[in-house]
mmCIF file of N, CA and C in Angstrom:
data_model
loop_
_atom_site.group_PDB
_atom_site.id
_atom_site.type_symbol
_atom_site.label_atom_id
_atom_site.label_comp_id
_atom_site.label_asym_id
_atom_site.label_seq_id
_atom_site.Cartn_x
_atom_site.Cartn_y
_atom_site.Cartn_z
ATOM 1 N N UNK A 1 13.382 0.566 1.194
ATOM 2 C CA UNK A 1 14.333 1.622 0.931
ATOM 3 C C UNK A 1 15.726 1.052 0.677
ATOM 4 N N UNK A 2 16.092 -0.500 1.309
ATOM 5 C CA UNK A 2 17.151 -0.554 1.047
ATOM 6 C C UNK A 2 17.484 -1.463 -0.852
ATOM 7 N N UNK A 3 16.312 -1.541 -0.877
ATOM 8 C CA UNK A 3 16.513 -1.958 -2.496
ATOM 9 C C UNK A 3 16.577 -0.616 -3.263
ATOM 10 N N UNK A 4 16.174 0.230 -3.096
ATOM 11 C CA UNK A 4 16.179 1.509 -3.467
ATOM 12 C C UNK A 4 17.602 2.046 -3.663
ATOM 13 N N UNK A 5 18.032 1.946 -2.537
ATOM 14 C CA UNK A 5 19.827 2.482 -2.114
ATOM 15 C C UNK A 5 20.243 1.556 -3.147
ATOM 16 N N UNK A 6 20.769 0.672 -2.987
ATOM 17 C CA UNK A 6 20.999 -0.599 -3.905
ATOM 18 C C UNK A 6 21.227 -0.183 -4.996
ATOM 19 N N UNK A 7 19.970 -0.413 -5.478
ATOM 20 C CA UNK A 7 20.460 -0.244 -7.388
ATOM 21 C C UNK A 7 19.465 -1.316 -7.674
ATOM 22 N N UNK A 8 18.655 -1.124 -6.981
ATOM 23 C CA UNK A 8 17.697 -2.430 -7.324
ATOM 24 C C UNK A 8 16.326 -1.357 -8.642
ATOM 25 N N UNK A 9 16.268 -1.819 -9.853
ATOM 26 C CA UNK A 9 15.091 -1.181 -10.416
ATOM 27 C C UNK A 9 14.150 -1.256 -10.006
ATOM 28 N N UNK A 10 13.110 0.467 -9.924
ATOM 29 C CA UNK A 10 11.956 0.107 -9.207
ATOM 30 C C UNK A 10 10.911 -0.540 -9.843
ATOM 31 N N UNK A 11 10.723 -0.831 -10.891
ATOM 32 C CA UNK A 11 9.986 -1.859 -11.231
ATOM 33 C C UNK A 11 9.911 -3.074 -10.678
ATOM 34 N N UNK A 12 11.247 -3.695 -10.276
ATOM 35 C CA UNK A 12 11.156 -5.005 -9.867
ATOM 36 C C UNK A 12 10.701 -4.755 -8.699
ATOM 37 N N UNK A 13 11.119 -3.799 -7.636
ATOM 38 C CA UNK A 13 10.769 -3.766 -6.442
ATOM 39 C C UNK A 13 9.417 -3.610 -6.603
ATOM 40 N N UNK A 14 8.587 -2.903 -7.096
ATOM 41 C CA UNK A 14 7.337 -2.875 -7.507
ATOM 42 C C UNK A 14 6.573 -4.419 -7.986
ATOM 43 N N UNK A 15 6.993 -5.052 -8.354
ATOM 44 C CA UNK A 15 6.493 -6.631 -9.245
ATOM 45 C C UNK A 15 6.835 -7.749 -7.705
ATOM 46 N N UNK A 16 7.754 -7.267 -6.908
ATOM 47 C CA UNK A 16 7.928 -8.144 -5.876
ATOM 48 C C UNK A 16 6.633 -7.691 -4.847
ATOM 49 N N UNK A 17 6.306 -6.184 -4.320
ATOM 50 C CA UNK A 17 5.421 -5.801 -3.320
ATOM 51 C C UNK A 17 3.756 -6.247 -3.787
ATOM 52 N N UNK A 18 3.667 -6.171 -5.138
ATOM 53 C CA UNK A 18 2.457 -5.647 -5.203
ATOM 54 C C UNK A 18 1.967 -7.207 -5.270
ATOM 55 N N UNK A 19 0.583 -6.988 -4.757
ATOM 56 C CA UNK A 19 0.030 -8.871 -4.576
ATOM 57 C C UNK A 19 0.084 -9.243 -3.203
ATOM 58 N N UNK A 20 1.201 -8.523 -2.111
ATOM 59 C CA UNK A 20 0.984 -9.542 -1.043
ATOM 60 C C UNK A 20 0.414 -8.887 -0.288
ATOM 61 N N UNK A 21 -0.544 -10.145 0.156
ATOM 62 C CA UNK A 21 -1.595 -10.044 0.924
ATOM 63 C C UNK A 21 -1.637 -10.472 2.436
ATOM 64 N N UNK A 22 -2.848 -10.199 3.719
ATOM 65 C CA UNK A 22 -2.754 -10.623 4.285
ATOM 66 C C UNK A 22 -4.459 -10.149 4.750
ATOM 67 N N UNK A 23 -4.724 -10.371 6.306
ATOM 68 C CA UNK A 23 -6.193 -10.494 6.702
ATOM 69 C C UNK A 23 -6.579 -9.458 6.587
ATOM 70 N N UNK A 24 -5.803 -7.978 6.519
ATOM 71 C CA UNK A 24 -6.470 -6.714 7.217
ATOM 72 C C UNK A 24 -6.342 -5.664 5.931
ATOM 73 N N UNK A 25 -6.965 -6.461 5.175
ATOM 74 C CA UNK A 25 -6.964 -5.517 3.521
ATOM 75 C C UNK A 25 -7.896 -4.841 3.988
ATOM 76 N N UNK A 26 -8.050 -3.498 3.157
ATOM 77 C CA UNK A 26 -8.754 -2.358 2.908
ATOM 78 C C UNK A 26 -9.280 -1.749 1.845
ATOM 79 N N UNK A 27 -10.257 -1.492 1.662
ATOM 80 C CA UNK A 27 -10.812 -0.796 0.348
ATOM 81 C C UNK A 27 -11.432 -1.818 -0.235
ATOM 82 N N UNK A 28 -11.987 -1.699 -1.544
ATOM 83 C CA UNK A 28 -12.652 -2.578 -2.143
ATOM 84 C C UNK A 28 -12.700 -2.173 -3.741
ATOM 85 N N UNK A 29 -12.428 -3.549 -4.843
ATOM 86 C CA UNK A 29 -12.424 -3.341 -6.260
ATOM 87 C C UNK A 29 -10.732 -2.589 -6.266
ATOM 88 N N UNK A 30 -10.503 -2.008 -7.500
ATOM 89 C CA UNK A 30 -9.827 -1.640 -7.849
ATOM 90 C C UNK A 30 -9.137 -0.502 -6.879
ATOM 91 N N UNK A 31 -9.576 -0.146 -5.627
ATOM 92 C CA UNK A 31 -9.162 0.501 -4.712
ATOM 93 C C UNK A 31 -8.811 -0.590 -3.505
ATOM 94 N N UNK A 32 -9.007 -1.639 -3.629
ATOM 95 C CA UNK A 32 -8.449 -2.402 -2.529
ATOM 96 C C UNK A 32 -6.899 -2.761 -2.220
ATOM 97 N N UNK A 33 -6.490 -2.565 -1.011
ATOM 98 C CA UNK A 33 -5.139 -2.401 -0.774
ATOM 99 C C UNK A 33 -5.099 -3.613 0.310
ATOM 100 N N UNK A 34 -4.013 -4.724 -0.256
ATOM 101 C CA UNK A 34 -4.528 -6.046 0.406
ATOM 102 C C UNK A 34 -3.348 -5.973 1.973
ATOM 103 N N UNK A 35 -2.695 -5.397 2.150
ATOM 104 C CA UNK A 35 -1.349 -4.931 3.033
ATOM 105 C C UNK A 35 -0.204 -3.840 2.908
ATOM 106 N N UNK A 36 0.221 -3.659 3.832
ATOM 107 C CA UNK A 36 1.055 -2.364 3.766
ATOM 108 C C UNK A 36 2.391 -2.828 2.393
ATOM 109 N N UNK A 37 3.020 -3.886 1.971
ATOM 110 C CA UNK A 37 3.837 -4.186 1.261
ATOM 111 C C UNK A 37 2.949 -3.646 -0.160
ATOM 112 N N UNK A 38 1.681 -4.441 -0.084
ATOM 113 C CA UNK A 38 0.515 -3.733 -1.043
ATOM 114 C C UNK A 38 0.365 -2.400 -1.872
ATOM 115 N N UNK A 39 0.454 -1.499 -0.381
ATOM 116 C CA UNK A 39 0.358 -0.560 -0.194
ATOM 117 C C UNK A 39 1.801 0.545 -0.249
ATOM 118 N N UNK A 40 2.922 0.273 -0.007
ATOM 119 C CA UNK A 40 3.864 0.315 -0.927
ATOM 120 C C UNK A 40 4.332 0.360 -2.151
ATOM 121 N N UNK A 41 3.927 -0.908 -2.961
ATOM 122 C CA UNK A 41 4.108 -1.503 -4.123
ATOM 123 C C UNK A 41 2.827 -0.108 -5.182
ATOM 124 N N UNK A 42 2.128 -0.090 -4.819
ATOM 125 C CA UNK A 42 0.893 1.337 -5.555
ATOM 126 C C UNK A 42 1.282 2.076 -5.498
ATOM 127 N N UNK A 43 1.919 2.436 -4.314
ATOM 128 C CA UNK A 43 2.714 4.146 -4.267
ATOM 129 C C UNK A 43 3.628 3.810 -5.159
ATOM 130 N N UNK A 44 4.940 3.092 -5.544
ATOM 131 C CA UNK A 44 6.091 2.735 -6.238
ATOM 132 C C UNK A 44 4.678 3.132 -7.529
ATOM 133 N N UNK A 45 3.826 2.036 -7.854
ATOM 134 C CA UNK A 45 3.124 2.281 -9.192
ATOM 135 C C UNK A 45 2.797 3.278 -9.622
ATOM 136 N N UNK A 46 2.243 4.224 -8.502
ATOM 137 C CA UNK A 46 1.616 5.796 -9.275
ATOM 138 C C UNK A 46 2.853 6.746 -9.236
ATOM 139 N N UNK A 47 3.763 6.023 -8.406
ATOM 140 C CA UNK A 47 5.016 7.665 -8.889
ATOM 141 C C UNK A 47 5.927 7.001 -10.306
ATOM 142 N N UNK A 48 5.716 6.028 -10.396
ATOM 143 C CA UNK A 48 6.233 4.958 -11.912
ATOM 144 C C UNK A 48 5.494 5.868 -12.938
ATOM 145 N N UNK A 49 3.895 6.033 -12.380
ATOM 146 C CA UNK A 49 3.457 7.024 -13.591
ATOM 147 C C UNK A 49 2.859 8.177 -13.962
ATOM 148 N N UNK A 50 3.396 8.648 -12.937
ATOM 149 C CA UNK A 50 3.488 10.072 -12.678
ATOM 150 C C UNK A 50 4.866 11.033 -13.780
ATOM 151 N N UNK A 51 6.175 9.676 -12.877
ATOM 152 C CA UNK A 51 7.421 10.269 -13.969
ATOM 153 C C UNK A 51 7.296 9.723 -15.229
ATOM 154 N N UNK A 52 6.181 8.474 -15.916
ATOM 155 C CA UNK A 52 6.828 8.288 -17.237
ATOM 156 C C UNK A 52 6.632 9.141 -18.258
ATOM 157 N N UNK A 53 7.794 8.937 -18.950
ATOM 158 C CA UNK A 53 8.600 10.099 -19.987
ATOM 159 C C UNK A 53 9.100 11.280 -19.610
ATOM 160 N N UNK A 54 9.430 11.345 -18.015
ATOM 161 C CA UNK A 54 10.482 12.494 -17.734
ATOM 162 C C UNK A 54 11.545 12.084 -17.139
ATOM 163 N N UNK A 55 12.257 12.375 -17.960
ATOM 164 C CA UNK A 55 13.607 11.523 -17.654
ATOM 165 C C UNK A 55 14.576 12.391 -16.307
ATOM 166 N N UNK A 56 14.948 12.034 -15.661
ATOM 167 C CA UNK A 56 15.440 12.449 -14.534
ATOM 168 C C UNK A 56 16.584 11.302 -14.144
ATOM 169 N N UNK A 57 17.816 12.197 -13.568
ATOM 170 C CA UNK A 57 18.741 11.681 -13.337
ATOM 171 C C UNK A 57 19.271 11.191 -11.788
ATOM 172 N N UNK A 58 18.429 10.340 -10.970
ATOM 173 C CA UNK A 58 18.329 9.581 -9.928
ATOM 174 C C UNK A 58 20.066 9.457 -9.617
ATOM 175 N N UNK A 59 20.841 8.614 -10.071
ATOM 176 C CA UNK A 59 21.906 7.950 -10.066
ATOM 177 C C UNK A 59 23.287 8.728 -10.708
ATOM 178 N N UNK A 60 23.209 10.412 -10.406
ATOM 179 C CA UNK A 60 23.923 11.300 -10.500
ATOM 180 C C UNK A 60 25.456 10.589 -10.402
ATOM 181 N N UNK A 61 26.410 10.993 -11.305
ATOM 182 C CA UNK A 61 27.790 10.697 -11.438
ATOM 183 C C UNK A 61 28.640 11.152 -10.200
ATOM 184 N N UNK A 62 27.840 12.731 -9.771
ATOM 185 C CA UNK A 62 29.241 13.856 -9.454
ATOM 186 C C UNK A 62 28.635 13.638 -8.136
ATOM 187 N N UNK A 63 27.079 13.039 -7.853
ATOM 188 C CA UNK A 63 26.796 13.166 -6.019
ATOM 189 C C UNK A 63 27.475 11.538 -5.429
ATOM 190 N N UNK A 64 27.734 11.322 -4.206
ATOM 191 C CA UNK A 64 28.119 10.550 -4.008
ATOM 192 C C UNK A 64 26.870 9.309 -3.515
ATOM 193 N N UNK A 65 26.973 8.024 -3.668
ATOM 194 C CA UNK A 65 25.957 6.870 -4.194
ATOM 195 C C UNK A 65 25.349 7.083 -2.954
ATOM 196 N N UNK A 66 25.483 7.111 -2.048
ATOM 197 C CA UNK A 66 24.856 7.079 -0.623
ATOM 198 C C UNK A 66 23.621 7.965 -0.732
ATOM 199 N N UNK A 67 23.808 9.357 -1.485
ATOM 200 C CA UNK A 67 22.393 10.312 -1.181
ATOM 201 C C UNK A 67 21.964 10.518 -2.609
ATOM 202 N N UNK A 68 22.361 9.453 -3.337
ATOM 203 C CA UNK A 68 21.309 10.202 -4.969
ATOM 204 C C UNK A 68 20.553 9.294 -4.872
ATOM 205 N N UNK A 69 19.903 8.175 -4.147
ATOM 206 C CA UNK A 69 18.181 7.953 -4.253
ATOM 207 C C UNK A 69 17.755 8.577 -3.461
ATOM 208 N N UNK A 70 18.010 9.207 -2.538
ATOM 209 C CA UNK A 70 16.786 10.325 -1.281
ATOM 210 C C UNK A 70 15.873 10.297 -2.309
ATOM 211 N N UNK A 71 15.488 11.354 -3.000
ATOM 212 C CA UNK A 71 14.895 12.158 -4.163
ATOM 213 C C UNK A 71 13.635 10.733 -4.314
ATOM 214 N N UNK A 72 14.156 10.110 -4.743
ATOM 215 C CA UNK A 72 13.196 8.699 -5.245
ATOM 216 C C UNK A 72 12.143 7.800 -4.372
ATOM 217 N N UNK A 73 12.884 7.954 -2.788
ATOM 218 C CA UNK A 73 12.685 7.594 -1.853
ATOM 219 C C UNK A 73 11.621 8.277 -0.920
ATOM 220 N N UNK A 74 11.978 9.835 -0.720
ATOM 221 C CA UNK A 74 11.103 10.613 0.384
ATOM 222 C C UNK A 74 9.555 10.605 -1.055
ATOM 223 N N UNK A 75 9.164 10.703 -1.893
ATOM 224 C CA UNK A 75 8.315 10.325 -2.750
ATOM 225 C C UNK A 75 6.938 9.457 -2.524
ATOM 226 N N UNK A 76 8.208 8.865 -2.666
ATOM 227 C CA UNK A 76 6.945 7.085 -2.429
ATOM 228 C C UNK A 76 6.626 7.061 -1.278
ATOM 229 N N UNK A 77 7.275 7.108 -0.150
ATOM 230 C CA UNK A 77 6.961 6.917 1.533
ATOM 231 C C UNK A 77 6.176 8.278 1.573
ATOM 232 N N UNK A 78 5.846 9.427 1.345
ATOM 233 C CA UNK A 78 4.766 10.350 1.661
ATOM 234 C C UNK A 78 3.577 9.688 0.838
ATOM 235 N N UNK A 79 3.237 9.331 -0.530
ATOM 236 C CA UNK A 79 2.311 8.815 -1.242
ATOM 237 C C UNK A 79 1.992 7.279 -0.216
ATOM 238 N N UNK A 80 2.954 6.754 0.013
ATOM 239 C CA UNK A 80 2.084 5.880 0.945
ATOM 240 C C UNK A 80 1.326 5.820 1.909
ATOM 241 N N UNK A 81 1.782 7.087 2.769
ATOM 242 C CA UNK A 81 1.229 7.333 4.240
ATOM 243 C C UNK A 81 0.226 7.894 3.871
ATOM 244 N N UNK A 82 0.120 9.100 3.136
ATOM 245 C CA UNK A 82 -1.390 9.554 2.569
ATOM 246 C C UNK A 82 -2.415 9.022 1.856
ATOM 247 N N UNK A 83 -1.688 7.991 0.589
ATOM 248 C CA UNK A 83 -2.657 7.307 -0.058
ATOM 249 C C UNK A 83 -3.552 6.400 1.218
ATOM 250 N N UNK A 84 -3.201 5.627 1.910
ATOM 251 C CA UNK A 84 -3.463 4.593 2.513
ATOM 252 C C UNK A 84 -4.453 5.364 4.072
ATOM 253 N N UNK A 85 -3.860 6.483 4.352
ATOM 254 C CA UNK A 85 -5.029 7.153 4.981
ATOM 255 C C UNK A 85 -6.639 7.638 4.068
ATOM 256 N N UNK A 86 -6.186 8.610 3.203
ATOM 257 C CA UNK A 86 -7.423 8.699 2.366
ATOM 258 C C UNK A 86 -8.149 7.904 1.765
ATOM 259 N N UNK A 87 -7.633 6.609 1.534
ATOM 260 C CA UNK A 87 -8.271 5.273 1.426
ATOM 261 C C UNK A 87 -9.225 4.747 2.707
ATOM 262 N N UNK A 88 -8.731 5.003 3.690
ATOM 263 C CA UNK A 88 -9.556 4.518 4.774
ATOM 264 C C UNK A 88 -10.548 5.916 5.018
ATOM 265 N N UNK A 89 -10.276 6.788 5.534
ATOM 266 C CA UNK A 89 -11.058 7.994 5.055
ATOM 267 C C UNK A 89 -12.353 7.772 4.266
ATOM 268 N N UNK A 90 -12.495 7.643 2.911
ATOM 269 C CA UNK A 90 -13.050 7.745 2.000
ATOM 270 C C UNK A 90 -14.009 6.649 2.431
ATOM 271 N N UNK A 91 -13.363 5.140 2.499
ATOM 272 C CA UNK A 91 -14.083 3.710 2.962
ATOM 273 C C UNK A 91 -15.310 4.628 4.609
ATOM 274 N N UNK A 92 -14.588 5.072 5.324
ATOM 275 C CA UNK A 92 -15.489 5.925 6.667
ATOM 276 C C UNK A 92 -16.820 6.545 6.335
ATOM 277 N N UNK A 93 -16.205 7.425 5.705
ATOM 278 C CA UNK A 93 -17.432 8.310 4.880
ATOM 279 C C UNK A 93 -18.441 7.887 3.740
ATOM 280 N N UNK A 94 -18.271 6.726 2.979
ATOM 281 C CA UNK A 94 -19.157 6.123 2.307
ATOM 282 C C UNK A 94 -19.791 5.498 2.865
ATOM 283 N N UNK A 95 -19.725 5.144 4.852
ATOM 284 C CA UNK A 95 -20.382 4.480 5.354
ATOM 285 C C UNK A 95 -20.140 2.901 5.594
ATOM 286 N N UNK A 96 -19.534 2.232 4.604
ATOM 287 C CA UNK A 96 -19.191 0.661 4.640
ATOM 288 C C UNK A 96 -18.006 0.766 4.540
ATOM 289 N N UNK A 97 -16.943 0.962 5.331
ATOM 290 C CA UNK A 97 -15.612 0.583 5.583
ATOM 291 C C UNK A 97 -15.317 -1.138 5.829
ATOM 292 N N UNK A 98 -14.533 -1.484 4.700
ATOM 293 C CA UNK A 98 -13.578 -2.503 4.589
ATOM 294 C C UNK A 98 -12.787 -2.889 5.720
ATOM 295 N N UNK A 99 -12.896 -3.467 6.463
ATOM 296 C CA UNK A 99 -11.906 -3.901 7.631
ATOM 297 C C UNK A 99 -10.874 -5.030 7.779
ATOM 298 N N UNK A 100 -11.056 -5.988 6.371
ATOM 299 C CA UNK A 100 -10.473 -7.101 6.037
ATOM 300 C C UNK A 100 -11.231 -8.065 6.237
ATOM 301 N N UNK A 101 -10.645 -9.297 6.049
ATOM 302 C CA UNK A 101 -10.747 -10.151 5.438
ATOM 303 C C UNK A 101 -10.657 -11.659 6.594
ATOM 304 N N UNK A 102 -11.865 -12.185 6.740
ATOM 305 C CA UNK A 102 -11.941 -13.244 8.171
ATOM 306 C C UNK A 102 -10.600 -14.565 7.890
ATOM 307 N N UNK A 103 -10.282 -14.424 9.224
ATOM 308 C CA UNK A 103 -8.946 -15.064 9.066
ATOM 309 C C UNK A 103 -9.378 -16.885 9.187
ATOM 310 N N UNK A 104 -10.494 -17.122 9.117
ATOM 311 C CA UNK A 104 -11.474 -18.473 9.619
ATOM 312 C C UNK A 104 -12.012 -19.018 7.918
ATOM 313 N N UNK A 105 -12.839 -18.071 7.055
ATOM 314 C CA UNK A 105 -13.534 -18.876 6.268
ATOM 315 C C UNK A 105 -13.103 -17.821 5.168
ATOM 316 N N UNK A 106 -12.331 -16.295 5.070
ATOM 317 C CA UNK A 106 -11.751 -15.762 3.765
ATOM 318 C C UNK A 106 -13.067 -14.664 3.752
ATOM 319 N N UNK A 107 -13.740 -14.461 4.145
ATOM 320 C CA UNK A 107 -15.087 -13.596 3.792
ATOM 321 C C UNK A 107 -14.934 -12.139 4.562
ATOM 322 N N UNK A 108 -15.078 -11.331 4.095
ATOM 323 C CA UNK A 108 -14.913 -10.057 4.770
ATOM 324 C C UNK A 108 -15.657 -9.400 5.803
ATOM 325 N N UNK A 109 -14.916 -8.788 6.694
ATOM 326 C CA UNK A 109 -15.297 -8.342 7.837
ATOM 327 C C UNK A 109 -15.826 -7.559 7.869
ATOM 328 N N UNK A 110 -16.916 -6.959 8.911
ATOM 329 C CA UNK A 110 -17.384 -5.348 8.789
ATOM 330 C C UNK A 110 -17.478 -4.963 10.694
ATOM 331 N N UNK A 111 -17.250 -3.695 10.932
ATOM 332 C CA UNK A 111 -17.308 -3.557 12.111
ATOM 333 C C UNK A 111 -18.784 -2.522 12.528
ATOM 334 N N UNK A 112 -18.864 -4.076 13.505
ATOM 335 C CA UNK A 112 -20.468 -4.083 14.010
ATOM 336 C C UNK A 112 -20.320 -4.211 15.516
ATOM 337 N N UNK A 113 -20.959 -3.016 16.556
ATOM 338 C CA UNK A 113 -20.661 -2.858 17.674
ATOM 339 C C UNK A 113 -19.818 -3.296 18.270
ATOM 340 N N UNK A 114 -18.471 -2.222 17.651
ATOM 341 C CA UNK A 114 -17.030 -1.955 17.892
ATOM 342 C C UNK A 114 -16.659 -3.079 17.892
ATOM 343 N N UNK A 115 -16.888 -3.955 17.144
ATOM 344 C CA UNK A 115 -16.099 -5.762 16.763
ATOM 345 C C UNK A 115 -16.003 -5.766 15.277
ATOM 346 N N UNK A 116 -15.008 -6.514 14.937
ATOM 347 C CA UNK A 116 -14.937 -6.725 13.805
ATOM 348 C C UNK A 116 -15.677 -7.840 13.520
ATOM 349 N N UNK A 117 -16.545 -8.419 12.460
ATOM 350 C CA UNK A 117 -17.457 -9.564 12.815
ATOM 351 C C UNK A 117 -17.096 -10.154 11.373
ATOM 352 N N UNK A 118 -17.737 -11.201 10.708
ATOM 353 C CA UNK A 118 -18.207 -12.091 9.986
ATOM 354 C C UNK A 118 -19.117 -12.385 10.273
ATOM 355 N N UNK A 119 -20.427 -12.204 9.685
ATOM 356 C CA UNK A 119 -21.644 -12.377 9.122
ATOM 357 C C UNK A 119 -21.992 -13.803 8.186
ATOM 358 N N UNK A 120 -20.528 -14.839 7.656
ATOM 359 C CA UNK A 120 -20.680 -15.681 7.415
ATOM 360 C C UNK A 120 -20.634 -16.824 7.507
ATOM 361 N N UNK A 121 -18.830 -16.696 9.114
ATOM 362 C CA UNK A 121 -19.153 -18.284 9.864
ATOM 363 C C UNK A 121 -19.386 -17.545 11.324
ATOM 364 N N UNK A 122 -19.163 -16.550 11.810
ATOM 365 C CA UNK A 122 -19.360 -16.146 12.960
ATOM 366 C C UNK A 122 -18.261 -14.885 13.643
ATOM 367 N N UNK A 123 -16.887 -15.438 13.209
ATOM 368 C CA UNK A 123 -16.004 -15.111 13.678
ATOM 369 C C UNK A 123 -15.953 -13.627 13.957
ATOM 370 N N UNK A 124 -15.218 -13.323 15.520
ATOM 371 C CA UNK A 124 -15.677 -11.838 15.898
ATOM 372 C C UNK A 124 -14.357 -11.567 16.491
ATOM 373 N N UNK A 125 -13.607 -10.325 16.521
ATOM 374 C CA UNK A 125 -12.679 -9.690 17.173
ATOM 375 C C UNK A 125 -12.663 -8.402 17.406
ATOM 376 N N UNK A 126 -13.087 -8.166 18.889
ATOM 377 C CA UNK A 126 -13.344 -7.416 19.694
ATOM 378 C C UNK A 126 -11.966 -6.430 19.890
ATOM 379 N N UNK A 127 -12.004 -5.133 20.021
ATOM 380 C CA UNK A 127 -10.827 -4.339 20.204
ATOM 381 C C UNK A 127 -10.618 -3.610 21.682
#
């Protein structure tokens, strides 16, 4: 948000989030969300194209700089919190939920009597 306030374009902020990764990605294929910065960076992407070609005036002359990104801002942070629930949601109900990614050999986890396991060098984390 504070690149947002800024004057930072959301594209770039978008080209910086999207990609980083870490162990506890979610989803899978073209629905996989590799971390919350991740997961950020998609929300920035689908409200990128949601507005393109409606031009809207973010960076108002007559409001003062402090409150003309709200608008841009409360947006993306609701699309994140929801996208990233209904993502896990959806992963529940198809039965094979994504739990990430083994922090030992890179191979993905699945949770098998309430542990998160690897099935390929062993590795298990119990909650």
């Amino acid at each position: 948000s504070l690149a947002l306030r800024s004057g930072i374009p959301i594209r770039e902020i978008h080209r910086q989030l999207r990609g980083i990764a870490s162990d506890r990605a979610i989803g899978l294929g073209p629905n996989k969300v590799l971390s919350v910065p991740d997961a950020i960076g998609i929300a920035l992407e689908n409200w990128m194209r949601e507005k393109q070609g409606v031009q809207q005036d973010l960076l108002s002359t007559n409001a003062p700089s402090v409150s003309a990104p709200t608008p841009a801002v409360q947006p993306v942070m609701a699309q994140s919190d929801s996208g990233a629930q209904s993502q896990f949601q959806v992963d529940k109900l198809g039965g094979e939920a994504f739990m990430g990614t083994c922090p030992d050999c890179g191979s993905s986890l699945e949770m098998a009597e309430g542990c998160m396991k690897c099935h390929v060098c062993g590795f298990s984390e119990c909650g």
